[in-house]
Structure formats: structure tokens, C-alpha cells
């Protein structure tokens, strides 16, 4: 059986090396919890990833919670979650403490003037590919476009968009599949 | 606002972000931006963009990073960081423990599948909104900003450049150009 300490260390490792977050860390998690530790079977891992992606919240945390629960129940969850959260917590806290002093340094401000537009490009560039893999068609493209306009121009909270999307998906399913 | 009110307001805001943060990283940005920048003015758009950049080059999800950072800058205390980070994680804890318990009920559930289909498409709009909201005068100060944006866009879209390298390159460009 996995010890709490082992669970903590494994997820601390995962939490420390997930630069950029999200999908980049899936192979790392798989290697650690399936290949090395055997806490999940390959097939369980694939199913779990689907669930971790559909639930709200960061995928890294959702995965840690699922694996921690499978390995040692609720106490396992505490150790796996702490392991995942702590590396980023420590790093960002240090940055927040130091950066507030650094920020007004003219050199640092110049660096960030260059970085800011690049960050916007980083957010916008994957949209086309994501749209293709989500199966957006000429008919359905209107939904993300309206959502973007409502949030951008009318300052509508994205929470309403998310609720509408869930209800819309259910309604569409009800009409087309008649269940 | 009293200090207790500030802590309560931070907790509620980040709990909401955790609860409605579907679709991972970038999809959560418009949600965070709406509450943290527009509604509460805890940080400026430029500072928020800097956090996204820092988040790309440090470990951990953007939601955690923003929570930890704003928790500290809004309160000036490590406790603020801890409260915000716990608040953003709590919905995941509650929901994922429930799902883990009833794993087989959620698997292949057609209602979940249908709701996800709606979310998958709409979340793209939220990512688009995040990009559009950040395209303002604070982040795009002159024509050079648009040139950096265009080069970064092409490098990411066409040549799949690594995001960390991209941020470093853009930082060097900024230092030389301004």
C-alpha cells in the first residue's frame, strides 16, 4: 500500500515540473502513478483523465485528488493535493514578495512591455486547433463568437456563459437523441 | 473595507473561480479577469498579464498562481495567499472526491457527455474573450506591441514555439526596443 509520504513526494514532483500547466504534464503523471507506482491501471488512467478534464478546476489538482483517493481514501487526498499545490504556492509567494519591489525598476518594466503582447498571442494562437478538435462547425461557430462578444463587450460574467453552455448541451442532446 | 471583509470577499471570489473554472488554464482567464480585475480592482490589467506570463514560466496551474499572487498583493500577508489558494481548490476537492466515490456512475453518463459537448464549444469563446480583454491600451502601448504580438502569434501558431522560450524572447525584445 502506498504510504502518505510516498503520495506526497510523487505529487510534489509532478507539481514541481508542470511548467505551463495543463496538458504538458499528462505524460509525467502517467509515468509516475501508472508505470512507476502502479496506483492506477493504464485503462483507469485514461478514464480518469477524461473525468479530470470535465470537472471544474485545474486538471493537475483533479488528477491528484482522484489518485490520492484511490490509493488511500480521503487522507490520501490531503497528501496528494498538498503535494500538487505546494511547489507553485512557494514559488509564486516568493515572486509576489520580491516582484512588488522589482516591478517599478525601469529595466524590468521594459522587459514586461515586450512580454505582455506575446502573452496575448499565446492565449489566442491555439484557438483554431482547439476549435477543430472540439468539433466546431460552420453552424456552431456562432456560440463561441456570441460568448466572446458578451464577455468582452458587455462585461457579462463568464459564469452565466458556462451555465448557459451546460443547459444548451443538455437541451440539444434531449432534442437530437430523445432520451 | 475591514480586513475581515477583504478576506471573505477574496475567499468567495476564488471559490467561485474554482467552481466555474471549466476547460482548464486559458478558459479560466476571462473568469479570473472579470472578478479580480473588473469587479474588485485587486490588480490592473497589466499586472494580471504579467501574472499570466509568470505563470507560464513557473510550475503549477494559472488558477493557483493567480490565487497565491493576488492573495498576497491584496492583503500583504502570506495568510491571504493561503486563503485564496484553499478557496480556489475547495470546489475541486468536493467535486472530485464525490466523483471518485461514485466513479462508475459518472463514467459514460450521457447527461454529463451532453453538457460537456456544450461546454467544449463555448469555452473557446471564453478563451477568445480573455485574449480580447487583454488587448487593451495597458498591454499594447504602441505599434511595437503589435509587431511583437504578430511575431509571437505566428511563432506559436505556425512553428509551435515553446511558450517559455517565447516569453524569454519577447522579454529580451522589450528590453531592447523600449
Coordinates of N, CA and C in Angstrom, one line a residue, chain B:
Chain B
X1 N -13.2 49.1 3.6 CA -13.5 47.7 3.8 C -12.6 47.1 5.0
X2 N -13.2 46.5 5.9 CA -12.4 45.9 7.0 C -11.6 44.8 6.5
X3 N -10.6 44.4 7.3 CA -9.7 43.3 6.9 C -10.5 42.0 6.7
X4 N -11.4 41.8 7.6 CA -12.2 40.5 7.6 C -13.0 40.5 6.3
X5 N -13.7 41.6 6.0 CA -14.5 41.7 4.7 C -13.6 41.4 3.5
X6 N -12.4 41.9 3.5 CA -11.5 41.6 2.4 C -11.2 40.1 2.2
X7 N -10.9 39.5 3.4 CA -10.6 38.1 3.4 C -11.8 37.3 2.9
X8 N -13.0 37.6 3.4 CA -14.2 36.9 3.0 C -14.5 37.1 1.5
X9 N -14.3 38.4 1.0 CA -14.5 38.6 -0.4 C -13.5 37.9 -1.3
X10 N -12.3 37.8 -0.8 CA -11.3 37.0 -1.6 C -11.7 35.6 -1.6
X11 N -12.1 35.0 -0.5 CA -12.5 33.6 -0.4 C -13.6 33.3 -1.3
X12 N -14.7 34.1 -1.3 CA -15.8 33.9 -2.1 C -15.4 34.0 -3.6
X13 N -14.7 35.0 -4.0 CA -14.3 35.2 -5.4 C -13.5 33.9 -5.9
X14 N -12.5 33.5 -5.1 CA -11.7 32.4 -5.6 C -12.4 31.0 -5.5
X15 N -13.3 30.9 -4.6 CA -14.2 29.7 -4.6 C -15.0 29.6 -5.9
X16 N -15.6 30.8 -6.3 CA -16.4 30.9 -7.5 C -15.5 30.5 -8.7
X17 N -14.3 31.0 -8.7 CA -13.4 30.8 -9.9 C -13.1 29.3 -9.9
X18 N -12.9 28.6 -8.8 CA -12.6 27.2 -8.8 C -13.9 26.4 -9.2
X19 N -15.0 26.9 -8.8 CA -16.3 26.2 -9.1 C -16.7 26.2 -10.5
X20 N -16.4 27.4 -11.2 CA -16.9 27.5 -12.6 C -15.7 27.5 -13.5
X21 N -14.5 27.0 -13.1 CA -13.3 27.0 -13.9 C -13.3 25.8 -14.8
X22 N -14.2 25.7 -15.7 CA -14.2 24.5 -16.6 C -13.2 24.8 -17.8
X23 N -12.7 23.7 -18.3 CA -11.9 23.9 -19.6 C -10.4 24.2 -19.4
X24 N -10.0 24.2 -18.1 CA -8.5 24.4 -17.8 C -8.0 25.8 -18.1
X25 N -6.7 25.9 -17.8 CA -5.9 27.2 -17.9 C -6.6 28.4 -18.5
X26 N -6.4 28.5 -19.8 CA -6.8 29.7 -20.5 C -8.3 30.0 -20.4
X27 N -9.1 28.9 -20.4 CA -10.5 29.1 -20.3 C -10.9 29.8 -19.0
X28 N -10.1 29.7 -18.0 CA -10.4 30.3 -16.7 C -10.0 31.8 -16.6
X29 N -9.2 32.2 -17.6 CA -8.7 33.5 -17.6 C -9.7 34.6 -17.6
X30 N -10.8 34.5 -18.5 CA -11.8 35.5 -18.5 C -12.6 35.6 -17.2
X31 N -12.8 34.4 -16.6 CA -13.5 34.4 -15.3 C -12.6 35.1 -14.2
X32 N -11.4 34.8 -14.2 CA -10.5 35.4 -13.2 C -10.4 37.0 -13.4
X33 N -10.2 37.3 -14.7 CA -10.1 38.7 -15.1 C -11.4 39.5 -14.7
X34 N -12.6 38.9 -15.0 CA -13.9 39.5 -14.8 C -14.0 39.9 -13.3
X35 N -13.7 38.9 -12.4 CA -13.9 39.2 -11.0 C -12.8 40.0 -10.3
X36 N -11.5 39.6 -10.7 CA -10.4 40.1 -9.9 C -10.0 41.5 -10.4
X37 N -10.0 41.7 -11.8 CA -9.6 42.9 -12.3 C -10.8 43.9 -12.5
X38 N -11.9 43.5 -13.1 CA -13.0 44.4 -13.4 C -13.9 44.7 -12.2
X39 N -14.3 43.6 -11.5 CA -15.2 43.8 -10.4 C -14.5 44.4 -9.1
X40 N -13.4 43.8 -8.7 CA -12.8 44.1 -7.4 C -11.6 45.0 -7.5
X41 N -11.1 45.2 -8.7 CA -9.9 46.0 -8.9 C -8.7 45.7 -8.0
X42 N -8.6 44.4 -7.7 CA -7.4 44.0 -6.9 C -6.1 44.2 -7.6
X43 N -6.1 44.1 -8.9 CA -4.9 44.4 -9.7 C -5.3 45.0 -11.0
X44 N -4.3 45.6 -11.7 CA -4.6 46.2 -13.0 C -4.4 45.1 -14.1
X45 N -4.9 45.5 -15.3 CA -4.9 44.6 -16.5 C -3.4 44.2 -16.7
X46 N -2.5 45.2 -16.7 CA -1.1 45.0 -17.0 C -0.5 44.0 -16.0
X47 N -0.8 44.2 -14.7 CA -0.3 43.3 -13.7 C -0.9 41.9 -13.9
X48 N -2.1 41.8 -14.3 CA -2.7 40.5 -14.5 C -2.0 39.8 -15.6
X49 N -1.7 40.5 -16.7 CA -1.0 39.9 -17.8 C 0.4 39.4 -17.4
X50 N 1.0 40.2 -16.5 CA 2.3 39.8 -16.0 C 2.2 38.5 -15.2
X51 N 1.1 38.3 -14.5 CA 0.9 37.1 -13.7 C 0.8 35.9 -14.7
X52 N 0.0 36.1 -15.8 CA -0.1 35.1 -16.8 C 1.3 34.7 -17.4
X53 N 2.1 35.7 -17.7 CA 3.4 35.4 -18.2 C 4.3 34.7 -17.1
X54 N 4.2 35.1 -15.9 CA 5.0 34.4 -14.8 C 4.5 33.0 -14.7
X55 N 3.1 32.9 -14.8 CA 2.5 31.6 -14.6 C 3.0 30.6 -15.7
X56 N 3.2 31.1 -16.9 CA 3.7 30.2 -18.0 C 5.1 29.7 -17.7
X57 N 5.8 30.4 -16.9 CA 7.2 30.0 -16.8 C 7.5 29.5 -15.4
X58 N 6.5 29.3 -14.6 CA 6.7 28.7 -13.2 C 5.7 27.5 -13.1
X59 N 6.1 26.6 -12.1 CA 5.2 25.4 -12.0 C 3.8 25.7 -11.6
X60 N 2.9 24.8 -11.9 CA 1.5 24.9 -11.4 C 0.5 25.6 -12.3
X61 N -0.8 25.3 -12.1 CA -1.8 25.9 -13.0 C -2.0 27.4 -12.7
X62 N -2.5 28.1 -13.8 CA -2.7 29.5 -13.7 C -3.6 29.9 -12.6
X63 N -4.7 29.1 -12.3 CA -5.6 29.4 -11.3 C -5.0 29.5 -9.9
X64 N -4.1 28.5 -9.6 CA -3.4 28.5 -8.3 C -2.4 29.7 -8.3
X65 N -1.7 29.9 -9.4 CA -0.7 31.0 -9.4 C -1.4 32.4 -9.1
X66 N -2.5 32.6 -9.8 CA -3.2 33.9 -9.6 C -3.7 34.0 -8.2
X67 N -4.3 32.9 -7.7 CA -4.8 32.9 -6.3 C -3.7 33.3 -5.3
X68 N -2.6 32.6 -5.4 CA -1.5 32.8 -4.5 C -1.0 34.3 -4.6
X69 N -0.8 34.7 -5.9 CA -0.2 36.1 -6.1 C -1.2 37.2 -5.6
X70 N -2.4 37.1 -6.0 CA -3.4 38.1 -5.6 C -3.7 38.1 -4.1
X71 N -3.7 36.9 -3.5 CA -3.9 36.8 -2.1 C -2.8 37.5 -1.3
X72 N -1.6 37.5 -1.9 CA -0.5 38.2 -1.2 C -0.6 39.7 -1.5
X73 N -0.8 40.1 -2.7 CA -0.7 41.6 -3.1 C -2.0 42.3 -2.5
X74 N -3.1 41.6 -2.4 CA -4.3 42.3 -1.9 C -4.3 42.5 -0.4
X75 N -3.7 41.5 0.3 CA -3.7 41.6 1.8 C -2.3 42.0 2.4
X76 N -1.2 41.8 1.6 CA 0.1 42.0 2.1 C 0.6 40.9 3.1
X77 N -0.2 39.8 3.1 CA 0.1 38.8 4.1 C 0.1 37.4 3.4
X78 N 1.0 36.5 4.0 CA 1.0 35.1 3.5 C -0.4 34.4 3.7
X79 N -1.1 34.8 4.8 CA -2.4 34.2 5.0 C -3.3 34.5 3.9
X80 N -3.2 35.7 3.3 CA -4.1 36.0 2.1 C -3.8 35.0 1.0
X81 N -2.5 34.7 0.7 CA -2.2 33.7 -0.3 C -2.8 32.3 0.0
X82 N -2.7 31.9 1.3 CA -3.2 30.6 1.7 C -4.7 30.5 1.6
X83 N -5.4 31.6 2.0 CA -6.9 31.6 2.0 C -7.3 31.5 0.5
X84 N -6.7 32.3 -0.4 CA -7.1 32.3 -1.8 C -6.8 30.9 -2.5
X85 N -5.7 30.3 -2.1 CA -5.3 29.1 -2.7 C -6.2 28.0 -2.3
X86 N -6.6 28.0 -1.0 CA -7.5 27.0 -0.5 C -8.9 27.2 -1.1
X87 N -9.3 28.4 -1.2 CA -10.6 28.7 -1.8 C -10.8 28.2 -3.2
X88 N -9.7 28.4 -4.0 CA -9.8 28.0 -5.4 C -9.7 26.5 -5.6
X89 N -9.1 25.8 -4.5 CA -9.0 24.3 -4.6 C -10.2 23.6 -4.1
X90 N -11.0 24.2 -3.2 CA -12.1 23.6 -2.5 C -13.1 22.9 -3.4
X91 N -13.6 23.7 -4.4 CA -14.7 23.1 -5.3 C -14.1 21.8 -5.9
X92 N -12.9 21.8 -6.4 CA -12.3 20.6 -7.0 C -12.3 19.5 -6.0
X93 N -11.9 19.8 -4.7 CA -11.8 18.7 -3.7 C -13.2 18.1 -3.5
X94 N -14.2 19.0 -3.3 CA -15.6 18.5 -3.1 C -16.1 17.6 -4.2
X95 N -15.9 18.2 -5.4 CA -16.5 17.6 -6.6 C -15.7 16.3 -7.0
X96 N -14.4 16.3 -6.9 CA -13.6 15.2 -7.4 C -13.7 14.0 -6.3
X97 N -13.8 14.3 -5.0 CA -14.0 13.2 -4.1 C -15.3 12.6 -4.3
X98 N -16.3 13.3 -4.6 CA -17.7 12.8 -4.9 C -17.6 11.9 -6.1
X99 N -16.9 12.4 -7.1 CA -16.8 11.6 -8.4 C -16.0 10.3 -8.2
X100 N -14.9 10.5 -7.4 CA -14.1 9.3 -7.1 C -14.9 8.2 -6.4
X101 N -15.8 8.6 -5.5 CA -16.6 7.7 -4.8 C -17.6 6.9 -5.7
X102 N -18.2 7.7 -6.6 CA -19.2 7.1 -7.5 C -18.7 7.0 -8.9
X103 N -17.4 6.6 -9.1 CA -16.8 6.7 -10.4 C -17.6 6.1 -11.5
X104 N -18.2 4.9 -11.2 CA -18.8 4.2 -12.3 C -20.2 4.8 -12.7
X105 N -20.7 5.6 -11.8 CA -22.0 6.3 -12.2 C -21.7 7.4 -13.1
X106 N -20.6 8.1 -13.0 CA -20.3 9.2 -13.8 C -19.7 8.8 -15.2
X107 N -19.1 7.6 -15.2 CA -18.5 7.1 -16.4 C -19.6 6.9 -17.4
X108 N -19.4 7.3 -18.7 CA -20.4 7.1 -19.7 C -21.7 7.6 -19.4
X109 N -21.9 8.5 -18.5 CA -23.2 9.1 -18.3 C -23.5 10.1 -19.4
X110 N -24.7 9.8 -20.1 CA -25.0 10.6 -21.3 C -25.3 12.1 -21.0
X111 N -25.8 12.3 -19.8 CA -26.1 13.7 -19.5 C -24.8 14.5 -19.3
X112 N -23.9 13.9 -18.6 CA -22.5 14.5 -18.5 C -21.9 14.8 -19.9
X113 N -22.1 13.8 -20.7 CA -21.5 13.9 -22.1 C -22.1 15.0 -22.8
X114 N -23.4 15.2 -22.8 CA -24.1 16.2 -23.5 C -23.7 17.6 -23.0
X115 N -23.7 17.8 -21.6 CA -23.3 19.0 -21.0 C -21.9 19.4 -21.5
X116 N -21.0 18.4 -21.5 CA -19.6 18.6 -21.9 C -19.5 19.1 -23.3
X117 N -20.4 18.5 -24.2 CA -20.3 18.9 -25.6 C -20.6 20.4 -25.7
X118 N -21.6 20.9 -25.0 CA -21.9 22.3 -25.0 C -20.8 23.2 -24.4
X119 N -20.2 22.7 -23.3 CA -19.0 23.4 -22.7 C -17.8 23.5 -23.6
X120 N -17.5 22.3 -24.3 CA -16.3 22.3 -25.1 C -16.3 23.3 -26.2
X121 N -17.5 23.6 -26.8 CA -17.6 24.6 -27.8 C -17.5 26.0 -27.3
X122 N -18.3 26.2 -26.2 CA -18.4 27.6 -25.7 C -17.2 28.1 -25.0
X123 N -16.4 27.2 -24.4 CA -15.2 27.6 -23.7 C -14.3 28.3 -24.6
X124 N -14.3 27.9 -25.9 CA -13.5 28.6 -26.9 C -13.7 30.1 -26.9
X125 N -15.0 30.4 -26.8 CA -15.4 31.8 -26.7 C -14.8 32.5 -25.5
X126 N -14.8 31.8 -24.4 CA -14.2 32.4 -23.2 C -12.7 32.7 -23.4
X127 N -12.0 31.7 -24.0 CA -10.6 31.9 -24.3 C -10.4 33.2 -25.2
X128 N -11.3 33.2 -26.3 CA -11.2 34.4 -27.2 C -11.4 35.7 -26.4
X129 N -12.4 35.7 -25.5 CA -12.7 36.9 -24.7 C -11.5 37.3 -23.9
X130 N -10.8 36.3 -23.3 CA -9.6 36.6 -22.5 C -8.6 37.3 -23.3
X131 N -8.4 36.8 -24.5 CA -7.4 37.4 -25.4 C -7.8 38.9 -25.8
X132 N -9.1 39.0 -26.1 CA -9.6 40.4 -26.5 C -9.5 41.3 -25.3
X133 N -9.9 40.9 -24.1 CA -9.8 41.7 -22.9 C -8.4 42.2 -22.6
X134 N -7.4 41.3 -22.9 CA -6.1 41.7 -22.6 C -5.4 42.6 -23.7
X135 N -6.2 42.7 -24.8 CA -5.6 43.5 -25.9 C -6.0 45.0 -25.7
X136 N -5.6 45.6 -24.6 CA -6.1 47.0 -24.4 C -4.8 47.9 -24.3
X137 N -5.1 49.1 -24.0 CA -4.0 50.2 -24.1 C -2.9 49.9 -23.1
X138 N -3.2 49.3 -22.0 CA -2.2 49.0 -21.0 C -1.1 48.0 -21.5
X139 N -1.6 47.0 -22.2 CA -0.7 46.0 -22.8 C -0.2 46.3 -24.1
X140 N -0.9 47.0 -24.9 CA -0.5 47.4 -26.3 C -0.2 48.9 -26.3
X141 N 1.0 49.3 -25.9 CA 1.3 50.7 -25.7 C 1.6 51.5 -27.0
X142 N 2.1 50.8 -28.0 CA 2.4 51.5 -29.3 C 2.4 50.4 -30.5
X143 N 2.9 50.9 -31.7 CA 2.9 49.9 -32.8 C 3.9 48.7 -32.6
X144 N 4.9 49.0 -31.7 CA 5.9 47.9 -31.5 C 5.2 46.7 -30.8
X145 N 4.2 47.0 -29.9 CA 3.5 46.0 -29.3 C 2.8 45.1 -30.3
X146 N 2.2 45.7 -31.3 CA 1.5 44.9 -32.4 C 2.5 44.0 -33.2
X147 N 3.7 44.5 -33.4 CA 4.7 43.7 -34.1 C 5.1 42.5 -33.3
X148 N 5.3 42.8 -32.0 CA 5.7 41.6 -31.1 C 4.5 40.6 -31.0
X149 N 3.3 41.1 -31.0 CA 2.1 40.2 -31.0 C 2.1 39.4 -32.2
X150 N 2.3 40.0 -33.4 CA 2.2 39.3 -34.7 C 3.3 38.2 -34.8
X151 N 4.5 38.6 -34.4 CA 5.6 37.6 -34.4 C 5.3 36.4 -33.5
X152 N 4.9 36.8 -32.3 CA 4.6 35.7 -31.3 C 3.5 34.8 -31.7
X153 N 2.5 35.4 -32.3 CA 1.3 34.6 -32.8 C 1.8 33.6 -33.9
X154 N 2.5 34.1 -34.9 CA 3.0 33.3 -36.0 C 3.9 32.2 -35.4
X155 N 4.8 32.5 -34.5 CA 5.8 31.6 -34.0 C 5.0 30.5 -33.2
X156 N 3.9 30.8 -32.5 CA 3.2 29.8 -31.8 C 2.3 29.0 -32.7
X157 N 1.6 29.7 -33.6 CA 0.6 29.1 -34.4 C 1.2 28.2 -35.5
X158 N 2.3 28.7 -36.1 CA 2.9 28.0 -37.3 C 4.0 27.1 -36.9
X159 N 4.9 27.7 -36.0 CA 6.1 26.9 -35.7 C 6.1 26.3 -34.3
X160 N 4.9 26.4 -33.6 CA 4.8 25.7 -32.3 C 5.9 25.9 -31.3
X161 N 6.4 27.2 -31.3 CA 7.5 27.6 -30.4 C 7.1 27.3 -28.9
X162 N 8.1 26.9 -28.2 CA 7.9 26.6 -26.7 C 7.5 27.9 -26.0
X163 N 6.4 27.9 -25.2 CA 5.9 29.1 -24.6 C 6.9 29.8 -23.7
X164 N 7.8 29.1 -23.0 CA 8.8 29.7 -22.1 C 9.8 30.4 -22.9
X165 N 10.3 29.7 -24.0 CA 11.3 30.4 -24.9 C 10.7 31.7 -25.5
X166 N 9.4 31.6 -25.8 CA 8.7 32.7 -26.4 C 8.7 33.9 -25.5
X167 N 8.3 33.6 -24.2 CA 8.3 34.7 -23.2 C 9.7 35.3 -23.0
X168 N 10.7 34.5 -22.9 CA 12.1 35.0 -22.8 C 12.4 35.9 -23.9
X169 N 12.1 35.4 -25.2 CA 12.5 36.2 -26.4 C 11.7 37.5 -26.4
X170 N 10.4 37.5 -26.0 CA 9.7 38.7 -26.0 C 10.2 39.7 -25.0
X171 N 10.6 39.1 -23.8 CA 11.2 40.0 -22.8 C 12.5 40.7 -23.3
X172 N 13.3 39.9 -24.0 CA 14.6 40.5 -24.5 C 14.2 41.6 -25.5
X173 N 13.3 41.2 -26.4 CA 12.8 42.2 -27.4 C 12.3 43.5 -26.7
X174 N 11.6 43.4 -25.7 CA 11.0 44.5 -25.0 C 12.2 45.4 -24.4
X175 N 13.1 44.7 -23.8 CA 14.3 45.4 -23.2 C 15.0 46.2 -24.2
X176 N 15.2 45.6 -25.4 CA 16.0 46.3 -26.5 C 15.2 47.4 -27.1
X177 N 13.8 47.2 -27.3 CA 13.0 48.1 -28.1 C 12.6 49.4 -27.3
X178 N 12.4 49.2 -25.9 CA 11.8 50.3 -25.2 C 12.9 51.1 -24.4

